Tab-separated table of N, CA, C and O in Angstrom:
chain	number	residue	atom	x	y	z
N	42	MET	N	6.599	13.617	5.205
N	42	MET	CA	6.827	14.118	3.863
N	42	MET	C	6.555	13.020	2.819
N	42	MET	O	5.911	13.272	1.800
N	43	THR	N	7.040	11.824	3.133
N	43	THR	CA	6.829	10.705	2.205
N	43	THR	C	5.346	10.412	2.038
N	43	THR	O	4.875	10.183	0.919
N	44	ALA	N	4.596	10.430	3.132
N	44	ALA	CA	3.156	10.175	3.056
N	44	ALA	C	2.470	11.215	2.174
N	44	ALA	O	1.549	10.877	1.417
N	45	CYS	N	2.900	12.456	2.264
N	45	CYS	CA	2.298	13.521	1.440
N	45	CYS	C	2.569	13.285	-0.048
N	45	CYS	O	1.658	13.428	-0.877
N	46	ILE	N	3.783	12.901	-0.365
N	46	ILE	CA	4.137	12.657	-1.766
N	46	ILE	C	3.383	11.436	-2.295
N	46	ILE	O	2.776	11.481	-3.377
N	47	ILE	N	3.394	10.359	-1.524
N	47	ILE	CA	2.684	9.157	-1.964
N	47	ILE	C	1.183	9.412	-2.017
N	47	ILE	O	0.481	8.884	-2.897
N	48	GLY	N	0.662	10.233	-1.109
N	48	GLY	CA	-0.755	10.593	-1.148
N	48	GLY	C	-1.112	11.291	-2.444
N	48	GLY	O	-2.136	10.980	-3.076
N	49	ALA	N	-0.283	12.237	-2.867
N	49	ALA	CA	-0.527	12.946	-4.132
N	49	ALA	C	-0.446	11.984	-5.316
N	49	ALA	O	-1.285	12.033	-6.228
N	50	VAL	N	0.531	11.094	-5.292
N	50	VAL	CA	0.674	10.100	-6.365
N	50	VAL	C	-0.542	9.166	-6.379
N	50	VAL	O	-1.046	8.810	-7.452
N	51	THR	N	-1.029	8.808	-5.199
N	51	THR	CA	-2.197	7.929	-5.110
N	51	THR	C	-3.425	8.589	-5.721
N	51	THR	O	-4.206	7.927	-6.424
N	52	ILE	N	-3.598	9.876	-5.479
N	52	ILE	CA	-4.714	10.613	-6.095
N	52	ILE	C	-4.580	10.581	-7.616
N	52	ILE	O	-5.569	10.353	-8.338
N	53	ALA	N	-3.364	10.783	-8.117
N	53	ALA	CA	-3.145	10.752	-9.568
N	53	ALA	C	-3.435	9.364	-10.135
N	53	ALA	O	-4.075	9.239	-11.188
N	54	ILE	N	-2.986	8.321	-9.438
N	54	ILE	CA	-3.248	6.953	-9.894
N	54	ILE	C	-4.751	6.675	-9.877
N	54	ILE	O	-5.295	6.088	-10.812
N	55	GLY	N	-5.429	7.123	-8.822
N	55	GLY	CA	-6.881	6.943	-8.739
N	55	GLY	C	-7.611	7.667	-9.850
N	55	GLY	O	-8.571	7.138	-10.430
N	56	ALA	N	-7.178	8.880	-10.149
N	56	ALA	CA	-7.798	9.645	-11.240
N	56	ALA	C	-7.574	8.950	-12.581
N	56	ALA	O	-8.493	8.866	-13.411
N	57	PHE	N	-6.371	8.433	-12.784
N	57	PHE	CA	-6.081	7.681	-14.004
N	57	PHE	C	-7.005	6.476	-14.102
N	57	PHE	O	-7.580	6.206	-15.161
N	58	GLY	N	-7.173	5.772	-12.984
N	58	GLY	CA	-8.055	4.608	-12.972
N	58	GLY	C	-9.497	4.977	-13.260
N	58	GLY	O	-10.185	4.298	-14.035
N	59	ALA	N	-9.957	6.067	-12.662
N	59	ALA	CA	-11.357	6.476	-12.820
N	59	ALA	C	-11.653	7.040	-14.203
N	59	ALA	O	-12.759	6.862	-14.724
N	60	HIS	N	-10.690	7.717	-14.798
N	60	HIS	CA	-10.967	8.420	-16.053
N	60	HIS	C	-10.260	7.839	-17.275
N	60	HIS	O	-10.752	7.994	-18.385
N	61	GLY	N	-9.122	7.201	-17.064
N	61	GLY	CA	-8.345	6.748	-18.213
N	61	GLY	C	-8.455	5.271	-18.540
N	61	GLY	O	-8.081	4.848	-19.628
N	62	LEU	N	-8.966	4.483	-17.604
N	62	LEU	CA	-8.963	3.038	-17.820
N	62	LEU	C	-10.271	2.474	-18.361
N	62	LEU	O	-10.294	1.353	-18.840
N	63	LYS	N	-11.359	3.223	-18.282
N	63	LYS	CA	-12.661	2.695	-18.675
N	63	LYS	C	-12.676	2.164	-20.106
N	63	LYS	O	-13.343	1.179	-20.390
N	64	GLN	N	-11.924	2.797	-20.983
N	64	GLN	CA	-11.895	2.381	-22.378
N	64	GLN	C	-10.865	1.280	-22.630
N	64	GLN	O	-10.890	0.636	-23.664
N	65	LEU	N	-9.948	1.087	-21.677
N	65	LEU	CA	-8.846	0.154	-21.910
N	65	LEU	C	-9.038	-1.225	-21.308
N	65	LEU	O	-8.499	-2.205	-21.834
N	66	VAL	N	-9.746	-1.317	-20.192
N	66	VAL	CA	-9.852	-2.599	-19.484
N	66	VAL	C	-11.307	-2.934	-19.160
N	66	VAL	O	-12.183	-2.072	-19.205
N	67	LYS	N	-11.521	-4.187	-18.790
N	67	LYS	CA	-12.859	-4.655	-18.409
N	67	LYS	C	-13.239	-4.092	-17.047
N	67	LYS	O	-12.387	-3.663	-16.269
N	68	ALA	N	-14.528	-4.137	-16.751
N	68	ALA	CA	-15.039	-3.609	-15.478
N	68	ALA	C	-14.390	-4.307	-14.280
N	68	ALA	O	-14.084	-3.671	-13.268
N	69	GLN	N	-14.184	-5.619	-14.382
N	69	GLN	CA	-13.553	-6.366	-13.286
N	69	GLN	C	-12.124	-5.873	-13.045
N	69	GLN	O	-11.691	-5.722	-11.903
N	70	SER	N	-11.386	-5.606	-14.098
N	70	SER	CA	-10.021	-5.096	-13.965
N	70	SER	C	-10.017	-3.703	-13.353
N	70	SER	O	-9.147	-3.374	-12.551
N	71	LEU	N	-11.001	-2.906	-13.714
N	71	LEU	CA	-11.125	-1.563	-13.144
N	71	LEU	C	-11.409	-1.647	-11.642
N	71	LEU	O	-10.819	-0.908	-10.845
N	72	ALA	N	-12.270	-2.570	-11.243
N	72	ALA	CA	-12.564	-2.761	-9.818
N	72	ALA	C	-11.313	-3.227	-9.073
N	72	ALA	O	-11.051	-2.788	-7.947
N	73	THR	N	-10.537	-4.089	-9.686
N	73	THR	CA	-9.287	-4.557	-9.086
N	73	THR	C	-8.318	-3.396	-8.911
N	73	THR	O	-7.685	-3.247	-7.859
N	74	PHE	N	-8.218	-2.566	-9.919
N	74	PHE	CA	-7.348	-1.392	-9.872
N	74	PHE	C	-7.755	-0.481	-8.714
N	74	PHE	O	-6.919	0.003	-7.957
N	75	GLU	N	-9.065	-0.279	-8.585
N	75	GLU	CA	-9.583	0.574	-7.505
N	75	GLU	C	-9.258	0.011	-6.125
N	75	GLU	O	-9.024	0.764	-5.179
N	76	THR	N	-9.221	-1.306	-6.000
N	76	THR	CA	-8.826	-1.934	-4.736
N	76	THR	C	-7.388	-1.559	-4.392
N	76	THR	O	-7.083	-1.229	-3.244
N	77	GLY	N	-6.516	-1.594	-5.371
N	77	GLY	CA	-5.124	-1.193	-5.149
N	77	GLY	C	-5.019	0.246	-4.680
N	77	GLY	O	-4.263	0.560	-3.746
N	78	VAL	N	-5.780	1.133	-5.303
N	78	VAL	CA	-5.777	2.547	-4.919
N	78	VAL	C	-6.296	2.721	-3.493
N	78	VAL	O	-5.710	3.449	-2.685
N	79	ARG	N	-7.369	2.033	-3.175
N	79	ARG	CA	-7.978	2.144	-1.842
N	79	ARG	C	-7.002	1.692	-0.752
N	79	ARG	O	-6.786	2.397	0.230
N	80	TYR	N	-6.393	0.526	-0.938
N	80	TYR	CA	-5.440	0.038	0.058
N	80	TYR	C	-4.221	0.953	0.165
N	80	TYR	O	-3.702	1.183	1.252
N	81	GLN	N	-3.791	1.479	-0.947
N	81	GLN	CA	-2.648	2.396	-0.908
N	81	GLN	C	-3.000	3.641	-0.103
N	81	GLN	O	-2.216	4.080	0.737
N	82	MET	N	-4.174	4.204	-0.329
N	82	MET	CA	-4.554	5.417	0.385
N	82	MET	C	-4.737	5.146	1.877
N	82	MET	O	-4.360	5.966	2.710
N	83	TYR	N	-5.316	4.007	2.229
N	83	TYR	CA	-5.445	3.667	3.650
N	83	TYR	C	-4.078	3.709	4.331
N	83	TYR	O	-3.931	4.240	5.434
N	84	HIS	N	-3.096	3.151	3.659
N	84	HIS	CA	-1.774	3.053	4.273
N	84	HIS	C	-0.998	4.368	4.207
N	84	HIS	O	-0.160	4.633	5.067
N	85	VAL	N	-1.288	5.194	3.228
N	85	VAL	CA	-0.726	6.553	3.217
N	85	VAL	C	-1.229	7.312	4.445
N	85	VAL	O	-0.450	7.964	5.156
N	86	LEU	N	-2.527	7.223	4.699
N	86	LEU	CA	-3.093	7.912	5.866
N	86	LEU	C	-2.514	7.355	7.166
N	86	LEU	O	-2.228	8.119	8.100
N	87	ALA	N	-2.319	6.049	7.213
N	87	ALA	CA	-1.705	5.443	8.403
N	87	ALA	C	-0.296	5.988	8.605
N	87	ALA	O	0.089	6.347	9.731
N	88	LEU	N	0.492	6.070	7.538
N	88	LEU	CA	1.851	6.613	7.656
N	88	LEU	C	1.833	8.055	8.151
N	88	LEU	O	2.669	8.444	8.973
N	89	LEU	N	0.886	8.827	7.667
N	89	LEU	CA	0.784	10.221	8.078
N	89	LEU	C	0.486	10.327	9.577
N	89	LEU	O	1.146	11.069	10.301
N	90	VAL	N	-0.478	9.573	10.042
N	90	VAL	CA	-0.848	9.602	11.464
N	90	VAL	C	0.301	9.098	12.327
N	90	VAL	O	0.648	9.712	13.347
N	91	ILE	N	0.905	7.992	11.930
N	91	ILE	CA	2.008	7.423	12.707
N	91	ILE	C	3.185	8.391	12.771
N	91	ILE	O	3.836	8.525	13.806
N	92	GLY	N	3.441	9.087	11.683
N	92	GLY	CA	4.538	10.048	11.658
N	92	GLY	C	4.385	11.147	12.692
N	92	GLY	O	5.377	11.638	13.242
N	93	PHE	N	3.153	11.541	12.972
N	93	PHE	CA	2.902	12.612	13.942
N	93	PHE	C	2.609	12.106	15.356
N	93	PHE	O	2.476	12.906	16.273
N	94	ALA	N	2.512	10.799	15.526
N	94	ALA	CA	2.158	10.231	16.826
N	94	ALA	C	3.375	10.233	17.749
N	94	ALA	O	4.259	9.394	17.634
N	95	LYS	N	3.414	11.173	18.663
N	95	LYS	CA	4.556	11.318	19.565
N	95	LYS	C	4.759	10.121	20.496
N	95	LYS	O	5.899	9.797	20.808
N	96	PRO	N	3.698	9.452	20.955
N	96	PRO	CA	3.928	8.323	21.866
N	96	PRO	C	4.619	7.109	21.216
N	96	PRO	O	5.105	6.243	21.914
N	97	ILE	N	4.637	7.063	19.889
N	97	ILE	CA	5.252	5.919	19.203
N	97	ILE	C	6.742	6.202	19.023
N	97	ILE	O	7.127	7.225	18.456
N	98	ASP	N	7.572	5.265	19.501
N	98	ASP	CA	9.024	5.478	19.436
N	98	ASP	C	9.525	5.401	17.996
N	98	ASP	O	8.883	4.819	17.126
N	99	MET	N	10.678	5.996	17.772
N	99	MET	CA	11.232	6.127	16.422
N	99	MET	C	11.549	4.763	15.799
N	99	MET	O	11.362	4.574	14.594
N	100	LYS	N	12.006	3.802	16.599
N	100	LYS	CA	12.315	2.473	16.063
N	100	LYS	C	11.050	1.835	15.485
N	100	LYS	O	11.074	1.276	14.387
N	101	THR	N	9.963	1.932	16.219
N	101	THR	CA	8.693	1.389	15.738
N	101	THR	C	8.256	2.118	14.475
N	101	THR	O	7.837	1.492	13.494
N	102	LYS	N	8.351	3.437	14.483
N	102	LYS	CA	7.958	4.220	13.305
N	102	LYS	C	8.742	3.788	12.067
N	102	LYS	O	8.183	3.647	10.985
N	103	LYS	N	10.045	3.582	12.235
N	103	LYS	CA	10.880	3.187	11.089
N	103	LYS	C	10.478	1.819	10.550
N	103	LYS	O	10.369	1.635	9.339
N	104	TRP	N	10.276	0.858	11.442
N	104	TRP	CA	9.855	-0.476	11.015
N	104	TRP	C	8.513	-0.419	10.292
N	104	TRP	O	8.342	-1.007	9.216
N	105	VAL	N	7.560	0.274	10.885
N	105	VAL	CA	6.227	0.361	10.293
N	105	VAL	C	6.302	1.073	8.947
N	105	VAL	O	5.675	0.643	7.966
N	106	PHE	N	7.077	2.128	8.867
N	106	PHE	CA	7.257	2.865	7.614
N	106	PHE	C	7.739	1.934	6.509
N	106	PHE	O	7.156	1.878	5.421
N	107	VAL	N	8.790	1.192	6.788
N	107	VAL	CA	9.374	0.301	5.773
N	107	VAL	C	8.387	-0.794	5.381
N	107	VAL	O	8.184	-1.060	4.194
N	108	LEU	N	7.761	-1.428	6.370
N	108	LEU	CA	6.830	-2.517	6.073
N	108	LEU	C	5.626	-2.043	5.272
N	108	LEU	O	5.228	-2.687	4.285
N	109	LEU	N	5.043	-0.915	5.658
N	109	LEU	CA	3.875	-0.408	4.925
N	109	LEU	C	4.258	0.099	3.540
N	109	LEU	O	3.511	-0.093	2.574
N	110	LEU	N	5.412	0.727	3.427
N	110	LEU	CA	5.867	1.205	2.123
N	110	LEU	C	6.103	0.042	1.161
N	110	LEU	O	5.659	0.066	0.009
N	111	LEU	N	6.769	-1.000	1.651
N	111	LEU	CA	6.981	-2.186	0.816
N	111	LEU	C	5.648	-2.869	0.497
N	111	LEU	O	5.451	-3.366	-0.620
N	112	GLY	N	4.736	-2.874	1.468
N	112	GLY	CA	3.411	-3.433	1.223
N	112	GLY	C	2.696	-2.686	0.113
N	112	GLY	O	2.071	-3.305	-0.763
N	113	MET	N	2.779	-1.359	0.132
N	113	MET	CA	2.152	-0.560	-0.932
N	113	MET	C	2.752	-0.896	-2.290
N	113	MET	O	2.032	-1.067	-3.275
N	114	LEU	N	4.065	-0.959	-2.309
N	114	LEU	CA	4.751	-1.234	-3.571
N	114	LEU	C	4.362	-2.601	-4.121
N	114	LEU	O	3.980	-2.719	-5.295
N	115	LEU	N	4.422	-3.627	-3.273
N	115	LEU	CA	4.161	-4.978	-3.757
N	115	LEU	C	2.667	-5.262	-3.928
N	115	LEU	O	2.258	-5.842	-4.940
N	116	PHE	N	1.847	-4.873	-2.953
N	116	PHE	CA	0.411	-5.158	-3.042
N	116	PHE	C	-0.237	-4.286	-4.115
N	116	PHE	O	-0.722	-4.782	-5.129
N	117	SER	N	-0.235	-2.980	-3.878
N	117	SER	CA	-0.915	-2.083	-4.821
N	117	SER	C	-0.220	-2.074	-6.175
N	117	SER	O	-0.889	-2.107	-7.222
N	118	GLY	N	1.100	-2.045	-6.172
N	118	GLY	CA	1.840	-2.024	-7.437
N	118	GLY	C	1.538	-3.222	-8.311
N	118	GLY	O	1.296	-3.088	-9.521
N	119	SER	N	1.528	-4.413	-7.703
N	119	SER	CA	1.236	-5.612	-8.498
N	119	SER	C	-0.226	-5.614	-8.963
N	119	SER	O	-0.524	-6.048	-10.082
N	120	ILE	N	-1.123	-5.121	-8.119
N	120	ILE	CA	-2.532	-5.044	-8.526
N	120	ILE	C	-2.704	-4.108	-9.722
N	120	ILE	O	-3.436	-4.417	-10.667
N	121	TYR	N	-2.017	-2.969	-9.708
N	121	TYR	CA	-2.123	-2.042	-10.839
N	121	TYR	C	-1.690	-2.721	-12.140
N	121	TYR	O	-2.370	-2.624	-13.161
N	122	ILE	N	-0.564	-3.392	-12.071
N	122	ILE	CA	-0.042	-4.031	-13.283
N	122	ILE	C	-0.936	-5.197	-13.708
N	122	ILE	O	-1.237	-5.355	-14.904
N	123	LEU	N	-1.391	-6.003	-12.747
N	123	LEU	CA	-2.276	-7.119	-13.084
N	123	LEU	C	-3.605	-6.631	-13.663
N	123	LEU	O	-4.160	-7.264	-14.566
N	124	ALA	N	-4.113	-5.512	-13.172
N	124	ALA	CA	-5.370	-4.960	-13.706
N	124	ALA	C	-5.201	-4.487	-15.145
N	124	ALA	O	-6.160	-4.447	-15.912
N	125	LEU	N	-3.976	-4.149	-15.508
N	125	LEU	CA	-3.695	-3.668	-16.863
N	125	LEU	C	-3.172	-4.766	-17.789
N	125	LEU	O	-2.692	-4.474	-18.884
N	126	LYS	N	-3.285	-6.025	-17.374
N	126	LYS	CA	-2.695	-7.136	-18.136
N	126	LYS	C	-3.179	-7.198	-19.581
N	126	LYS	O	-2.435	-7.604	-20.466
N	127	ASP	N	-4.421	-6.777	-19.833
N	127	ASP	CA	-4.951	-6.813	-21.202
N	127	ASP	C	-4.315	-5.749	-22.092
N	127	ASP	O	-4.377	-5.845	-23.316
N	128	VAL	N	-3.704	-4.758	-21.487
N	128	VAL	CA	-3.085	-3.670	-22.236
N	128	VAL	C	-1.667	-4.037	-22.669
N	128	VAL	O	-1.191	-3.603	-23.716
N	129	PHE	N	-1.004	-4.858	-21.852
N	129	PHE	CA	0.384	-5.223	-22.137
N	129	PHE	C	0.470	-6.303	-23.207
N	129	PHE	O	-0.409	-7.150	-23.323
N	130	SER	N	1.567	-6.277	-23.947
N	130	SER	CA	1.780	-7.286	-24.988
N	130	SER	C	2.573	-8.473	-24.449
N	130	SER	O	2.973	-9.335	-25.203
N	131	PHE	N	2.782	-8.518	-23.140
N	131	PHE	CA	3.514	-9.612	-22.509
N	131	PHE	C	2.756	-10.061	-21.260
N	131	PHE	O	1.897	-9.347	-20.754
N	132	SER	N	3.076	-11.244	-20.793
N	132	SER	CA	2.382	-11.813	-19.639
N	132	SER	C	2.902	-11.195	-18.334
N	132	SER	O	4.106	-11.037	-18.150
N	133	VAL	N	1.972	-10.856	-17.462
N	133	VAL	CA	2.338	-10.335	-16.140
N	133	VAL	C	1.888	-11.298	-15.039
N	133	VAL	O	1.852	-10.928	-13.868
N	134	SER	N	1.583	-12.526	-15.435
N	134	SER	CA	1.071	-13.503	-14.474
N	134	SER	C	2.080	-13.816	-13.373
N	134	SER	O	1.687	-14.249	-12.287
N	135	PHE	N	3.355	-13.582	-13.629
N	135	PHE	CA	4.381	-13.816	-12.600
N	135	PHE	C	4.162	-12.926	-11.374
N	135	PHE	O	4.667	-13.212	-10.294
N	136	LEU	N	3.373	-11.865	-11.523
N	136	LEU	CA	3.115	-10.959	-10.399
N	136	LEU	C	2.035	-11.477	-9.450
N	136	LEU	O	1.901	-10.955	-8.347
N	137	GLY	N	1.291	-12.491	-9.871
N	137	GLY	CA	0.224	-13.036	-9.032
N	137	GLY	C	0.664	-13.346	-7.608
N	137	GLY	O	-0.001	-12.947	-6.648
N	138	PRO	N	1.792	-14.027	-7.410
N	138	PRO	CA	2.243	-14.333	-6.046
N	138	PRO	C	2.789	-13.124	-5.287
N	138	PRO	O	2.950	-13.171	-4.066
N	139	ILE	N	3.061	-12.045	-5.970
N	139	ILE	CA	3.619	-10.848	-5.322
N	139	ILE	C	2.549	-10.137	-4.489
N	139	ILE	O	2.840	-9.606	-3.413
N	140	THR	N	1.315	-10.131	-4.969
N	140	THR	CA	0.236	-9.423	-4.275
N	140	THR	C	0.060	-9.908	-2.833
N	140	THR	O	0.034	-9.081	-1.914
N	141	PRO	N	-0.013	-11.222	-2.582
N	141	PRO	CA	-0.160	-11.655	-1.188
N	141	PRO	C	1.054	-11.334	-0.321
N	141	PRO	O	0.909	-11.113	0.886
N	142	ILE	N	2.226	-11.296	-0.930
N	142	ILE	CA	3.419	-10.907	-0.151
N	142	ILE	C	3.258	-9.463	0.315
N	142	ILE	O	3.555	-9.124	1.460
N	143	GLY	N	2.752	-8.604	-0.559
N	143	GLY	CA	2.468	-7.220	-0.166
N	143	GLY	C	1.446	-7.162	0.951
N	143	GLY	O	1.578	-6.384	1.896
N	144	GLY	N	0.412	-7.997	0.863
N	144	GLY	CA	-0.596	-8.062	1.927
N	144	GLY	C	0.014	-8.508	3.246
N	144	GLY	O	-0.319	-7.976	4.309
N	145	LEU	N	0.915	-9.472	3.184
N	145	LEU	CA	1.608	-9.923	4.402
N	145	LEU	C	2.463	-8.805	4.997
N	145	LEU	O	2.556	-8.658	6.216
N	146	LEU	N	3.076	-8.009	4.127
N	146	LEU	CA	3.863	-6.867	4.615
N	146	LEU	C	2.967	-5.838	5.286
N	146	LEU	O	3.343	-5.251	6.307
N	147	PHE	N	1.775	-5.602	4.737
N	147	PHE	CA	0.810	-4.723	5.402
N	147	PHE	C	0.492	-5.245	6.799
N	147	PHE	O	0.515	-4.510	7.782
N	148	MET	N	0.177	-6.536	6.867
N	148	MET	CA	-0.163	-7.127	8.166
N	148	MET	C	1.017	-7.039	9.132
N	148	MET	O	0.833	-6.715	10.314
N	149	ALA	N	2.214	-7.308	8.630
N	149	ALA	CA	3.408	-7.220	9.479
N	149	ALA	C	3.605	-5.793	9.999
N	149	ALA	O	3.978	-5.594	11.156
N	150	GLY	N	3.332	-4.802	9.150
N	150	GLY	CA	3.448	-3.404	9.570
N	150	GLY	C	2.474	-3.077	10.695
N	150	GLY	O	2.843	-2.434	11.682
N	151	TRP	N	1.241	-3.521	10.542
N	151	TRP	CA	0.240	-3.262	11.580
N	151	TRP	C	0.580	-4.008	12.869
N	151	TRP	O	0.433	-3.461	13.973
N	152	LEU	N	1.045	-5.249	12.734
N	152	LEU	CA	1.433	-6.005	13.922
N	152	LEU	C	2.656	-5.390	14.608
N	152	LEU	O	2.729	-5.336	15.837
N	153	ARG	N	3.588	-4.896	13.804
N	153	ARG	CA	4.767	-4.239	14.379
N	153	ARG	C	4.364	-2.960	15.106
N	153	ARG	O	4.912	-2.626	16.166
N	154	LEU	N	3.407	-2.248	14.562
N	154	LEU	CA	2.888	-1.055	15.230
N	154	LEU	C	2.261	-1.446	16.565
N	154	LEU	O	2.544	-0.825	17.599
N	155	GLY	N	1.432	-2.461	16.552
N	155	GLY	CA	0.806	-2.924	17.787
N	155	GLY	C	1.830	-3.360	18.810
N	155	GLY	O	1.721	-3.029	20.003
N	156	PHE	N	2.845	-4.078	18.368
N	156	PHE	CA	3.902	-4.516	19.279
N	156	PHE	C	4.646	-3.318	19.873
N	156	PHE	O	4.917	-3.279	21.071
N	157	GLY	N	4.952	-2.343	19.042
N	157	GLY	CA	5.649	-1.146	19.526
N	157	GLY	C	4.828	-0.388	20.553
N	157	GLY	O	5.360	0.088	21.559
N	158	ILE	N	3.534	-0.284	20.317
N	158	ILE	CA	2.643	0.395	21.269
N	158	ILE	C	2.565	-0.411	22.561
N	158	ILE	O	2.679	0.132	23.660
N	159	TRP	N	2.387	-1.716	22.447
N	159	TRP	CA	2.313	-2.584	23.629
N	159	TRP	C	3.603	-2.498	24.431
N	159	TRP	O	3.567	-2.362	25.662
N	160	LYS	N	4.721	-2.538	23.729
N	160	LYS	CA	6.026	-2.487	24.409
N	160	LYS	C	6.213	-1.169	25.150
N	160	LYS	O	6.707	-1.136	26.276
N	161	SER	N	5.802	-0.067	24.536
N	161	SER	CA	5.971	1.237	25.188
N	161	SER	C	5.050	1.375	26.412
N	161	SER	O	5.389	2.042	27.378
N	162	LYS	N	3.895	0.737	26.369
N	162	LYS	CA	2.960	0.782	27.497
N	162	LYS	C	3.433	-0.085	28.652
N	162	LYS	O	3.068	0.158	29.800
N	163	ASN	N	4.228	-1.120	28.346
N	163	ASN	CA	4.688	-2.046	29.382
N	163	ASN	C	6.139	-1.809	29.803
N	163	ASN	O	6.740	-2.664	30.425
N	164	SER	N	6.694	-0.673	29.432
N	164	SER	CA	8.088	-0.368	29.791
N	164	SER	C	8.149	0.452	31.053
N	164	SER	O	7.329	1.209	31.416
């Protein structure tokens, strides 16, 4: 259910980026924004598949869910705000270090998924 809701929100964010940002930000910022949307959608699809994957145990699913969700929030969320920095009347540079933390959470989610699959195969 969460993947479906975030998927719909991701489409809306992507549409906003494609149609509403061209007049507000530079081309480089628009490309950065699109990167955030792309990574968010990849992970929405991953959550959807993992949610229906019966061989994956619930503990693994919960860990992966939390890690990927936090990764989306920190990685994509910070990218969206950083891409819009020219629109804001205040500095958002403090978010620069947040983006890699989100990326690390994505990697941790994928590694946790791999570990859960490996563990279930070796039990």
